Amino acid sequence: MDVTDLIEHGAPLDGVRPGGRVVVAMSGGVDSSVCAALCRRAGYEVIGITLQLYDHGVAIRRPGACCAGADIHDAKRVAEALGIAHYVLDYEDRFSAAVIDDFVDVYLAGATPIPCIRCNQTVKFEDLLNTARDLGAEALVTGHYVRRLPGPGGAELHRAADAARDQSYFLFTTTRAQLGFLRFPLGGIDGKDGTRALARALGVPVADKPDSQDICFVPDGKYGELIERLRPGAVEPGEIVDQSGLVLGRHQGIVHFTIGQRRGLGLSGSEPYFVVRLDAASRQVVVGPREALLRRQIRIREVNWLDDAGPGPEGRPVLARIRSTRPPVAARVSERADGWRVDLDAPEEAVAPGQACVLYDGGRVLGGGWIAVGEERRAA
């Protein structure tokens, strides 16, 4: 993507008429602010919307925590500088029910949640998208680093041009109908430095603002304390056992552990222990050697599929991504009578229930699902 051309002409949005109305989801960060500036420069009627998602008083003093009170102020400041309309909508109840409660429930079930995906799936790409339609907008624009490209069956979701910035893993729940209304102006930009250069050139006030890194509603990173506060008494102590059931130690709650974890176990031995399984029913943290983490077969649930043709029982070769920080690996996905299954060509470590398994055909997102609790299979 030619940055010089973007500075001069803004970002034309496919399928949106010249001068048409668009809603930009403005978090107060540099990415969404640049999107608003690019749409304004392209001549669209821009409405910026910022969501108040939780009681942000405790997070306002924490640098790097998104959706805080300071971010709402920054979004207003950017909107004023660009001369666009800006609204703050109270989505606290919806966010609490769809994202925070789910986050707590998944941890208590012995899995590892990804609240950012749930937020995109429910609050942003369902509720906010419907609000944008109600406002007469022709598109909802976000600052995600993904690409929306035309395909024979309609709009397709593709990885960003810059693999290091790609956020497609977090958008696998996006439906084909939603893709028809969404636009992602930053997906073709090569690197965050390019976005910041755009922000400076376009006069965006938050050009040098740090990226958000924490889960917005847990700015101090203390998940256990949040769960204790929301579900008093639900976090119970239990045993740390090896794979044979031998008790090696005690813990203060399975919510403090995730698959593949090595540190913080408080165990000694000649070989390091890793968390290989969490048993919510018995409150046991099961540990074992590193090789016990290897998995080749994964069951996935709540599958969102974006291709015209499903994989069928015989399966289809794909690239599978089991963590946002890992590259996609060769696999085969199949849809059988007992559910969806992903067979990895080579075993992967620490396949964690509650995480997403996102499936690709080259750079295109075919879909994905949530790794099911207790149904992942070991390497042969």
mmCIF file of C-alpha atoms in Angstrom:
data_model
loop_
_atom_site.group_PDB
_atom_site.id
_atom_site.type_symbol
_atom_site.label_atom_id
_atom_site.label_comp_id
_atom_site.label_asym_id
_atom_site.label_seq_id
_atom_site.Cartn_x
_atom_site.Cartn_y
_atom_site.Cartn_z
ATOM 1 C CA MET A 1 0.000 0.000 0.000
ATOM 2 C CA ASP A 2 1.417 3.383 -1.032
ATOM 3 C CA VAL A 3 1.669 5.505 2.129
ATOM 4 C CA THR A 4 2.263 8.690 0.125
ATOM 5 C CA ASP A 5 -0.966 8.117 -1.776
ATOM 6 C CA LEU A 6 -2.841 7.486 1.478
ATOM 7 C CA ILE A 7 -1.581 10.761 2.918
ATOM 8 C CA GLU A 8 -2.739 12.660 -0.128
ATOM 9 C CA HIS A 9 -6.022 10.931 -0.929
ATOM 10 C CA GLY A 10 -6.980 8.936 2.151
ATOM 11 C CA ALA A 11 -8.294 5.365 2.042
ATOM 12 C CA PRO A 12 -10.986 4.617 -0.545
ATOM 13 C CA LEU A 13 -13.374 1.982 0.801
ATOM 14 C CA ASP A 14 -14.537 -0.681 -1.606
ATOM 15 C CA GLY A 15 -18.272 -0.471 -2.250
ATOM 16 C CA VAL A 16 -18.802 2.787 -0.333
ATOM 17 C CA ARG A 17 -20.026 5.654 -2.513
ATOM 18 C CA PRO A 18 -18.037 8.927 -2.592
ATOM 19 C CA GLY A 19 -19.078 11.094 0.344
ATOM 20 C CA GLY A 20 -20.955 8.214 1.945
ATOM 21 C CA ARG A 21 -21.384 7.891 5.684
ATOM 22 C CA VAL A 22 -19.114 5.492 7.603
ATOM 23 C CA VAL A 23 -18.777 4.687 11.274
ATOM 24 C CA VAL A 24 -15.263 4.279 12.653
ATOM 25 C CA ALA A 25 -14.776 2.305 15.878
ATOM 26 C CA MET A 26 -12.441 4.635 17.791
ATOM 27 C CA SER A 27 -10.625 3.170 20.792
ATOM 28 C CA GLY A 28 -8.453 6.237 21.368
ATOM 29 C CA GLY A 29 -5.369 4.445 20.042
ATOM 30 C CA VAL A 30 -3.262 5.270 17.003
ATOM 31 C CA ASP A 31 -4.678 2.546 14.717
ATOM 32 C CA SER A 32 -8.353 3.489 14.890
ATOM 33 C CA SER A 33 -7.473 7.191 14.906
ATOM 34 C CA VAL A 34 -5.539 6.801 11.645
ATOM 35 C CA CYS A 35 -8.527 4.969 10.154
ATOM 36 C CA ALA A 36 -10.764 7.903 11.015
ATOM 37 C CA ALA A 37 -8.237 10.339 9.510
ATOM 38 C CA LEU A 38 -7.910 8.288 6.307
ATOM 39 C CA CYS A 39 -11.669 8.097 5.869
ATOM 40 C CA ARG A 40 -11.980 11.842 6.491
ATOM 41 C CA ARG A 41 -9.206 12.565 3.963
ATOM 42 C CA ALA A 42 -10.995 10.348 1.406
ATOM 43 C CA GLY A 43 -14.070 12.561 1.668
ATOM 44 C CA TYR A 44 -16.435 10.307 3.586
ATOM 45 C CA GLU A 45 -18.847 11.534 6.236
ATOM 46 C CA VAL A 46 -17.187 10.039 9.309
ATOM 47 C CA ILE A 47 -18.861 9.275 12.619
ATOM 48 C CA GLY A 48 -16.539 8.115 15.369
ATOM 49 C CA ILE A 49 -17.935 5.845 18.049
ATOM 50 C CA THR A 50 -16.131 4.912 21.251
ATOM 51 C CA LEU A 51 -17.479 2.193 23.508
ATOM 52 C CA GLN A 52 -17.442 2.477 27.273
ATOM 53 C CA LEU A 53 -17.100 -1.192 28.133
ATOM 54 C CA TYR A 54 -16.528 -1.334 31.878
ATOM 55 C CA ASP A 55 -16.012 0.774 34.984
ATOM 56 C CA HIS A 56 -12.808 2.382 33.755
ATOM 57 C CA GLY A 57 -11.881 4.320 36.883
ATOM 58 C CA VAL A 58 -9.309 1.772 38.060
ATOM 59 C CA ALA A 59 -7.704 1.458 34.631
ATOM 60 C CA ILE A 60 -7.273 5.121 33.806
ATOM 61 C CA ARG A 61 -3.913 5.305 35.593
ATOM 62 C CA ARG A 62 -2.512 2.193 33.934
ATOM 63 C CA PRO A 63 -0.460 2.887 30.759
ATOM 64 C CA GLY A 64 -1.040 0.352 28.004
ATOM 65 C CA ALA A 65 -4.539 -0.708 29.107
ATOM 66 C CA CYS A 66 -7.099 -0.181 26.363
ATOM 67 C CA CYS A 67 -10.699 1.048 26.748
ATOM 68 C CA ALA A 68 -9.799 3.105 29.830
ATOM 69 C CA GLY A 69 -11.115 6.595 30.673
ATOM 70 C CA ALA A 70 -8.035 8.236 29.205
ATOM 71 C CA ASP A 71 -8.698 6.436 25.918
ATOM 72 C CA ILE A 72 -12.186 7.899 25.682
ATOM 73 C CA HIS A 73 -10.675 11.337 26.211
ATOM 74 C CA ASP A 74 -8.090 10.660 23.489
ATOM 75 C CA ALA A 75 -10.766 9.521 21.040
ATOM 76 C CA LYS A 76 -12.688 12.754 21.646
ATOM 77 C CA ARG A 77 -9.514 14.739 21.140
ATOM 78 C CA VAL A 78 -8.810 13.018 17.811
ATOM 79 C CA ALA A 79 -12.382 13.539 16.628
ATOM 80 C CA GLU A 80 -12.165 17.255 17.430
ATOM 81 C CA ALA A 81 -8.855 17.564 15.556
ATOM 82 C CA LEU A 82 -10.361 15.839 12.505
ATOM 83 C CA GLY A 83 -13.628 17.747 12.672
ATOM 84 C CA ILE A 84 -15.843 14.666 12.791
ATOM 85 C CA ALA A 85 -18.844 13.704 14.894
ATOM 86 C CA HIS A 86 -18.047 11.547 17.899
ATOM 87 C CA TYR A 87 -20.228 9.594 20.314
ATOM 88 C CA VAL A 88 -19.508 7.511 23.409
ATOM 89 C CA LEU A 89 -21.884 4.588 23.873
ATOM 90 C CA ASP A 90 -22.403 2.746 27.145
ATOM 91 C CA TYR A 91 -22.002 -0.972 26.399
ATOM 92 C CA GLU A 92 -21.039 -1.977 29.931
ATOM 93 C CA ASP A 93 -23.912 -4.430 30.513
ATOM 94 C CA ARG A 94 -23.433 -6.178 27.183
ATOM 95 C CA PHE A 95 -19.656 -6.358 27.639
ATOM 96 C CA SER A 96 -20.023 -7.759 31.136
ATOM 97 C CA ALA A 97 -22.419 -10.489 30.025
ATOM 98 C CA ALA A 98 -20.767 -11.448 26.734
ATOM 99 C CA VAL A 99 -17.077 -11.011 27.552
ATOM 100 C CA ILE A 100 -16.263 -10.744 31.265
ATOM 101 C CA ASP A 101 -18.675 -13.475 32.425
ATOM 102 C CA ASP A 102 -17.481 -15.757 29.627
ATOM 103 C CA PHE A 103 -13.866 -15.068 30.604
ATOM 104 C CA VAL A 104 -14.561 -16.128 34.188
ATOM 105 C CA ASP A 105 -16.591 -19.200 33.226
ATOM 106 C CA VAL A 106 -13.939 -20.483 30.812
ATOM 107 C CA TYR A 107 -11.167 -20.142 33.402
ATOM 108 C CA LEU A 108 -13.251 -21.943 36.027
ATOM 109 C CA ALA A 109 -13.861 -24.768 33.524
ATOM 110 C CA GLY A 110 -10.110 -25.385 33.320
ATOM 111 C CA ALA A 111 -9.543 -23.644 29.990
ATOM 112 C CA THR A 112 -7.708 -20.512 28.838
ATOM 113 C CA PRO A 113 -10.024 -17.836 27.353
ATOM 114 C CA ILE A 114 -9.331 -15.164 24.745
ATOM 115 C CA PRO A 115 -11.647 -12.261 25.662
ATOM 116 C CA CYS A 116 -10.532 -10.109 22.711
ATOM 117 C CA ILE A 117 -12.082 -12.620 20.291
ATOM 118 C CA ARG A 118 -15.344 -12.690 22.241
ATOM 119 C CA CYS A 119 -15.392 -8.887 22.269
ATOM 120 C CA ASN A 120 -14.954 -8.720 18.482
ATOM 121 C CA GLN A 121 -17.562 -11.439 18.007
ATOM 122 C CA THR A 122 -20.281 -9.912 20.182
ATOM 123 C CA VAL A 123 -19.845 -6.294 21.217
ATOM 124 C CA LYS A 124 -18.013 -4.924 18.173
ATOM 125 C CA PHE A 125 -19.072 -6.963 15.146
ATOM 126 C CA GLU A 126 -22.615 -7.597 16.322
ATOM 127 C CA ASP A 127 -23.831 -4.780 18.561
ATOM 128 C CA LEU A 128 -21.699 -1.930 17.195
ATOM 129 C CA LEU A 129 -22.194 -3.111 13.628
ATOM 130 C CA ASN A 130 -25.972 -2.988 14.108
ATOM 131 C CA THR A 131 -25.652 0.501 15.594
ATOM 132 C CA ALA A 132 -23.681 1.613 12.533
ATOM 133 C CA ARG A 133 -26.453 0.317 10.280
ATOM 134 C CA ASP A 134 -29.061 2.125 12.386
ATOM 135 C CA LEU A 135 -27.092 5.348 11.847
ATOM 136 C CA GLY A 136 -27.363 4.900 8.086
ATOM 137 C CA ALA A 137 -23.677 4.082 7.625
ATOM 138 C CA GLU A 138 -22.493 2.204 4.552
ATOM 139 C CA ALA A 139 -19.628 0.546 6.432
ATOM 140 C CA LEU A 140 -18.116 -0.019 9.859
ATOM 141 C CA VAL A 141 -14.383 0.731 9.813
ATOM 142 C CA THR A 142 -11.936 -0.702 12.363
ATOM 143 C CA GLY A 143 -8.182 -0.497 12.902
ATOM 144 C CA HIS A 144 -7.534 -4.252 12.764
ATOM 145 C CA TYR A 145 -4.559 -5.450 10.749
ATOM 146 C CA VAL A 146 -6.384 -7.773 8.356
ATOM 147 C CA ARG A 147 -7.396 -7.503 4.718
ATOM 148 C CA ARG A 148 -10.844 -7.784 3.174
ATOM 149 C CA LEU A 149 -10.401 -8.939 -0.416
ATOM 150 C CA PRO A 150 -12.939 -9.757 -3.145
ATOM 151 C CA GLY A 151 -13.442 -13.432 -3.971
ATOM 152 C CA PRO A 152 -15.717 -15.491 -6.227
ATOM 153 C CA GLY A 153 -18.197 -15.976 -3.381
ATOM 154 C CA GLY A 154 -18.002 -12.428 -2.012
ATOM 155 C CA ALA A 155 -15.713 -10.653 0.434
ATOM 156 C CA GLU A 156 -12.964 -12.779 1.965
ATOM 157 C CA LEU A 157 -10.903 -12.311 5.129
ATOM 158 C CA HIS A 158 -7.122 -12.439 4.596
ATOM 159 C CA ARG A 159 -4.039 -12.051 6.738
ATOM 160 C CA ALA A 160 -2.445 -8.607 6.897
ATOM 161 C CA ALA A 161 0.365 -7.656 4.529
ATOM 162 C CA ASP A 162 2.699 -7.451 7.533
ATOM 163 C CA ALA A 163 2.733 -10.899 9.165
ATOM 164 C CA ALA A 164 4.135 -9.427 12.385
ATOM 165 C CA ARG A 165 1.053 -7.210 12.770
ATOM 166 C CA ASP A 166 -1.549 -9.682 11.494
ATOM 167 C CA GLN A 167 -4.663 -9.909 13.700
ATOM 168 C CA SER A 168 -6.677 -12.413 11.684
ATOM 169 C CA TYR A 169 -6.461 -14.955 14.527
ATOM 170 C CA PHE A 170 -8.616 -12.655 16.654
ATOM 171 C CA LEU A 171 -11.271 -12.234 13.957
ATOM 172 C CA PHE A 172 -12.000 -15.846 13.013
ATOM 173 C CA THR A 173 -15.600 -15.564 14.298
ATOM 174 C CA THR A 174 -16.401 -12.831 11.749
ATOM 175 C CA THR A 175 -19.274 -13.988 9.543
ATOM 176 C CA ARG A 176 -19.592 -13.568 5.790
ATOM 177 C CA ALA A 177 -22.527 -11.191 6.283
ATOM 178 C CA GLN A 178 -20.427 -9.027 8.626
ATOM 179 C CA LEU A 179 -17.526 -8.999 6.144
ATOM 180 C CA GLY A 180 -19.859 -7.401 3.645
ATOM 181 C CA PHE A 181 -20.185 -4.369 5.935
ATOM 182 C CA LEU A 182 -16.723 -4.186 7.527
ATOM 183 C CA ARG A 183 -13.658 -2.350 6.184
ATOM 184 C CA PHE A 184 -10.032 -2.563 7.394
ATOM 185 C CA PRO A 185 -7.915 0.274 5.921
ATOM 186 C CA LEU A 186 -4.691 -0.760 7.716
ATOM 187 C CA GLY A 187 -4.469 -4.332 6.470
ATOM 188 C CA GLY A 188 -2.208 -3.470 3.562
ATOM 189 C CA ILE A 189 0.214 -1.267 5.511
ATOM 190 C CA ASP A 190 3.674 -2.726 6.040
ATOM 191 C CA GLY A 191 4.379 -2.397 9.750
ATOM 192 C CA LYS A 192 3.321 -0.235 12.700
ATOM 193 C CA ASP A 193 5.962 2.333 11.825
ATOM 194 C CA GLY A 194 4.004 2.982 8.651
ATOM 195 C CA THR A 195 0.843 3.623 10.655
ATOM 196 C CA ARG A 196 2.608 6.024 13.003
ATOM 197 C CA ALA A 197 4.132 7.844 10.036
ATOM 198 C CA LEU A 198 0.632 8.223 8.628
ATOM 199 C CA ALA A 199 -0.630 9.506 11.972
ATOM 200 C CA ARG A 200 2.021 12.226 12.070
ATOM 201 C CA ALA A 201 1.478 13.206 8.447
ATOM 202 C CA LEU A 202 -2.294 13.383 8.948
ATOM 203 C CA GLY A 203 -2.019 15.412 12.164
ATOM 204 C CA VAL A 204 -3.406 12.728 14.468
ATOM 205 C CA PRO A 205 -2.769 13.822 18.102
ATOM 206 C CA VAL A 206 -2.073 10.283 19.420
ATOM 207 C CA ALA A 207 0.636 9.365 16.890
ATOM 208 C CA ASP A 208 3.122 8.368 19.604
ATOM 209 C CA LYS A 209 0.704 6.748 22.048
ATOM 210 C CA PRO A 210 1.875 3.275 23.248
ATOM 211 C CA ASP A 211 0.010 0.207 22.062
ATOM 212 C CA SER A 212 -2.476 -1.410 24.442
ATOM 213 C CA GLN A 213 -1.145 -4.730 25.745
ATOM 214 C CA ASP A 214 -3.182 -5.828 28.740
ATOM 215 C CA ILE A 215 -6.648 -7.337 28.830
ATOM 216 C CA CYS A 216 -8.624 -4.141 29.264
ATOM 217 C CA PHE A 217 -10.703 -5.216 32.257
ATOM 218 C CA VAL A 218 -7.712 -6.803 34.060
ATOM 219 C CA PRO A 219 -5.170 -3.947 33.815
ATOM 220 C CA ASP A 220 -3.003 -5.344 36.611
ATOM 221 C CA GLY A 221 -2.906 -8.849 35.113
ATOM 222 C CA LYS A 222 -4.312 -10.453 38.289
ATOM 223 C CA TYR A 223 -6.948 -12.740 36.767
ATOM 224 C CA GLY A 224 -7.423 -14.767 39.938
ATOM 225 C CA GLU A 225 -8.393 -11.720 41.976
ATOM 226 C CA LEU A 226 -10.958 -10.689 39.362
ATOM 227 C CA ILE A 227 -12.513 -14.165 39.338
ATOM 228 C CA GLU A 228 -12.615 -14.277 43.133
ATOM 229 C CA ARG A 229 -14.382 -10.928 43.177
ATOM 230 C CA LEU A 230 -16.974 -11.946 40.573
ATOM 231 C CA ARG A 231 -17.459 -15.540 41.757
ATOM 232 C CA PRO A 232 -16.814 -15.549 45.509
ATOM 233 C CA GLY A 233 -15.737 -18.984 46.690
ATOM 234 C CA ALA A 234 -15.436 -20.436 43.185
ATOM 235 C CA VAL A 235 -11.627 -20.490 43.193
ATOM 236 C CA GLU A 236 -10.781 -23.467 45.383
ATOM 237 C CA PRO A 237 -7.415 -25.007 46.275
ATOM 238 C CA GLY A 238 -6.496 -28.463 45.076
ATOM 239 C CA GLU A 239 -3.728 -30.904 44.304
ATOM 240 C CA ILE A 240 -0.885 -30.884 41.818
ATOM 241 C CA VAL A 241 -0.478 -34.451 40.575
ATOM 242 C CA ASP A 242 1.637 -36.280 38.013
ATOM 243 C CA GLN A 243 0.076 -38.278 35.170
ATOM 244 C CA SER A 244 -0.188 -41.379 37.351
ATOM 245 C CA GLY A 245 -2.140 -39.462 40.003
ATOM 246 C CA LEU A 246 0.712 -39.140 42.506
ATOM 247 C CA VAL A 247 0.269 -35.991 44.603
ATOM 248 C CA LEU A 248 3.285 -33.680 44.225
ATOM 249 C CA GLY A 249 1.988 -30.505 45.809
ATOM 250 C CA ARG A 250 -0.922 -28.114 46.372
ATOM 251 C CA HIS A 251 -2.259 -25.090 44.532
ATOM 252 C CA GLN A 252 -4.623 -22.187 45.286
ATOM 253 C CA GLY A 253 -6.897 -22.597 42.252
ATOM 254 C CA ILE A 254 -6.741 -23.949 38.695
ATOM 255 C CA VAL A 255 -7.448 -20.449 37.358
ATOM 256 C CA HIS A 256 -3.807 -19.611 38.076
ATOM 257 C CA PHE A 257 -2.548 -22.170 35.533
ATOM 258 C CA THR A 258 -2.617 -22.814 31.795
ATOM 259 C CA ILE A 259 -1.482 -25.676 29.577
ATOM 260 C CA GLY A 260 2.271 -25.607 28.975
ATOM 261 C CA GLN A 261 3.042 -23.544 32.072
ATOM 262 C CA ARG A 262 6.367 -24.343 33.741
ATOM 263 C CA ARG A 263 6.999 -21.526 36.195
ATOM 264 C CA GLY A 264 5.133 -21.040 39.448
ATOM 265 C CA LEU A 265 4.454 -24.722 40.153
ATOM 266 C CA GLY A 266 6.640 -24.855 43.259
ATOM 267 C CA LEU A 267 7.849 -28.370 42.404
ATOM 268 C CA SER A 268 11.364 -29.752 42.500
ATOM 269 C CA GLY A 269 12.875 -32.644 40.590
ATOM 270 C CA SER A 270 15.633 -33.689 38.241
ATOM 271 C CA GLU A 271 13.477 -32.831 35.213
ATOM 272 C CA PRO A 272 11.178 -29.811 34.841
ATOM 273 C CA TYR A 273 7.413 -30.278 35.115
ATOM 274 C CA PHE A 274 4.875 -28.685 32.777
ATOM 275 C CA VAL A 275 1.115 -28.312 33.168
ATOM 276 C CA VAL A 276 -0.395 -30.877 30.776
ATOM 277 C CA ARG A 277 -4.028 -30.884 31.900
ATOM 278 C CA LEU A 278 -6.445 -29.013 34.177
ATOM 279 C CA ASP A 279 -9.266 -31.005 35.753
ATOM 280 C CA ALA A 280 -11.924 -28.588 36.961
ATOM 281 C CA ALA A 281 -14.134 -31.300 38.477
ATOM 282 C CA SER A 282 -11.404 -32.671 40.749
ATOM 283 C CA ARG A 283 -9.574 -29.321 41.048
ATOM 284 C CA GLN A 284 -6.365 -31.067 39.975
ATOM 285 C CA VAL A 285 -3.447 -29.576 38.062
ATOM 286 C CA VAL A 286 -1.850 -32.457 36.166
ATOM 287 C CA VAL A 287 1.838 -32.069 35.341
ATOM 288 C CA GLY A 288 4.295 -34.080 33.284
ATOM 289 C CA PRO A 289 7.415 -33.932 31.124
ATOM 290 C CA ARG A 290 7.612 -31.667 28.098
ATOM 291 C CA GLU A 291 6.879 -34.473 25.646
ATOM 292 C CA ALA A 292 3.491 -34.952 27.333
ATOM 293 C CA LEU A 293 2.448 -31.590 25.864
ATOM 294 C CA LEU A 294 2.584 -32.831 22.273
ATOM 295 C CA ARG A 295 -0.724 -33.112 20.408
ATOM 296 C CA ARG A 296 -1.603 -34.087 16.834
ATOM 297 C CA GLN A 297 -5.401 -34.159 16.919
ATOM 298 C CA ILE A 298 -7.681 -31.349 18.087
ATOM 299 C CA ARG A 299 -11.448 -31.195 18.451
ATOM 300 C CA ILE A 300 -12.975 -27.767 17.850
ATOM 301 C CA ARG A 301 -16.422 -26.388 18.667
ATOM 302 C CA GLU A 302 -18.516 -23.325 17.738
ATOM 303 C CA VAL A 303 -16.941 -23.458 14.292
ATOM 304 C CA ASN A 304 -17.284 -20.460 11.988
ATOM 305 C CA TRP A 305 -16.664 -21.438 8.352
ATOM 306 C CA LEU A 306 -16.201 -18.791 5.637
ATOM 307 C CA ASP A 307 -15.865 -20.904 2.483
ATOM 308 C CA ASP A 308 -18.679 -22.051 0.182
ATOM 309 C CA ALA A 309 -17.630 -25.686 0.458
ATOM 310 C CA GLY A 310 -17.194 -27.387 3.814
ATOM 311 C CA PRO A 311 -14.312 -29.808 4.381
ATOM 312 C CA GLY A 312 -16.564 -32.861 4.614
ATOM 313 C CA PRO A 313 -15.731 -36.094 6.449
ATOM 314 C CA GLU A 314 -12.694 -36.796 4.229
ATOM 315 C CA GLY A 315 -11.145 -33.493 5.190
ATOM 316 C CA ARG A 316 -9.309 -30.672 3.514
ATOM 317 C CA PRO A 317 -5.652 -29.604 3.777
ATOM 318 C CA VAL A 318 -5.252 -26.305 5.635
ATOM 319 C CA LEU A 319 -2.848 -24.270 7.694
ATOM 320 C CA ALA A 320 -3.808 -24.279 11.377
ATOM 321 C CA ARG A 321 -2.881 -21.680 13.981
ATOM 322 C CA ILE A 322 -3.381 -22.785 17.583
ATOM 323 C CA ARG A 323 -2.051 -19.646 19.310
ATOM 324 C CA SER A 324 -1.882 -16.008 18.247
ATOM 325 C CA THR A 325 1.875 -16.007 18.817
ATOM 326 C CA ARG A 326 2.565 -19.078 16.664
ATOM 327 C CA PRO A 327 2.760 -19.350 12.871
ATOM 328 C CA PRO A 328 0.201 -21.510 11.034
ATOM 329 C CA VAL A 329 1.241 -25.139 10.508
ATOM 330 C CA ALA A 330 0.166 -27.800 8.013
ATOM 331 C CA ALA A 331 -2.944 -29.740 9.017
ATOM 332 C CA ARG A 332 -6.153 -31.330 7.764
ATOM 333 C CA VAL A 333 -9.622 -30.300 8.911
ATOM 334 C CA SER A 334 -12.670 -32.550 8.677
ATOM 335 C CA GLU A 335 -16.329 -32.282 9.625
ATOM 336 C CA ARG A 336 -17.645 -35.589 10.923
ATOM 337 C CA ALA A 337 -20.800 -36.825 12.573
ATOM 338 C CA ASP A 338 -19.190 -36.366 15.987
ATOM 339 C CA GLY A 339 -17.949 -32.842 15.255
ATOM 340 C CA TRP A 340 -15.051 -30.950 13.693
ATOM 341 C CA ARG A 341 -11.504 -32.298 13.923
ATOM 342 C CA VAL A 342 -8.101 -30.889 13.042
ATOM 343 C CA ASP A 343 -5.254 -33.337 12.430
ATOM 344 C CA LEU A 344 -1.825 -31.698 12.536
ATOM 345 C CA ASP A 345 0.873 -32.981 10.178
ATOM 346 C CA ALA A 346 3.415 -32.670 12.999
ATOM 347 C CA PRO A 347 2.724 -32.540 16.750
ATOM 348 C CA GLU A 348 2.420 -29.170 18.449
ATOM 349 C CA GLU A 349 3.130 -28.308 22.077
ATOM 350 C CA ALA A 350 0.678 -26.926 24.620
ATOM 351 C CA VAL A 351 -2.578 -27.125 22.694
ATOM 352 C CA ALA A 352 -4.742 -25.342 25.261
ATOM 353 C CA PRO A 353 -8.515 -25.807 25.559
ATOM 354 C CA GLY A 354 -10.291 -22.458 25.366
ATOM 355 C CA GLN A 355 -7.835 -21.061 22.825
ATOM 356 C CA ALA A 356 -8.793 -20.710 19.165
ATOM 357 C CA CYS A 357 -7.705 -22.917 16.293
ATOM 358 C CA VAL A 358 -7.845 -20.737 13.174
ATOM 359 C CA LEU A 359 -7.672 -22.304 9.714
ATOM 360 C CA TYR A 360 -6.160 -20.789 6.572
ATOM 361 C CA ASP A 361 -5.834 -21.492 2.881
ATOM 362 C CA GLY A 362 -2.599 -19.625 2.215
ATOM 363 C CA GLY A 363 -3.321 -16.120 3.448
ATOM 364 C CA ARG A 364 -7.100 -16.512 3.437
ATOM 365 C CA VAL A 365 -8.987 -17.208 6.662
ATOM 366 C CA LEU A 366 -11.271 -20.196 6.103
ATOM 367 C CA GLY A 367 -12.655 -20.071 9.617
ATOM 368 C CA GLY A 368 -11.905 -21.734 12.901
ATOM 369 C CA GLY A 369 -13.248 -22.863 16.226
ATOM 370 C CA TRP A 370 -12.540 -23.093 19.950
ATOM 371 C CA ILE A 371 -10.311 -25.913 21.162
ATOM 372 C CA ALA A 372 -12.619 -28.146 23.160
ATOM 373 C CA VAL A 373 -11.975 -28.896 26.830
ATOM 374 C CA GLY A 374 -10.782 -32.448 27.398
ATOM 375 C CA GLU A 375 -11.011 -33.496 23.763
ATOM 376 C CA GLU A 376 -7.565 -32.770 22.382
ATOM 377 C CA ARG A 377 -5.602 -35.889 21.426
ATOM 378 C CA ARG A 378 -1.933 -36.609 22.022
ATOM 379 C CA ALA A 379 0.649 -37.146 19.353
ATOM 380 C CA ALA A 380 0.802 -40.702 18.082
#
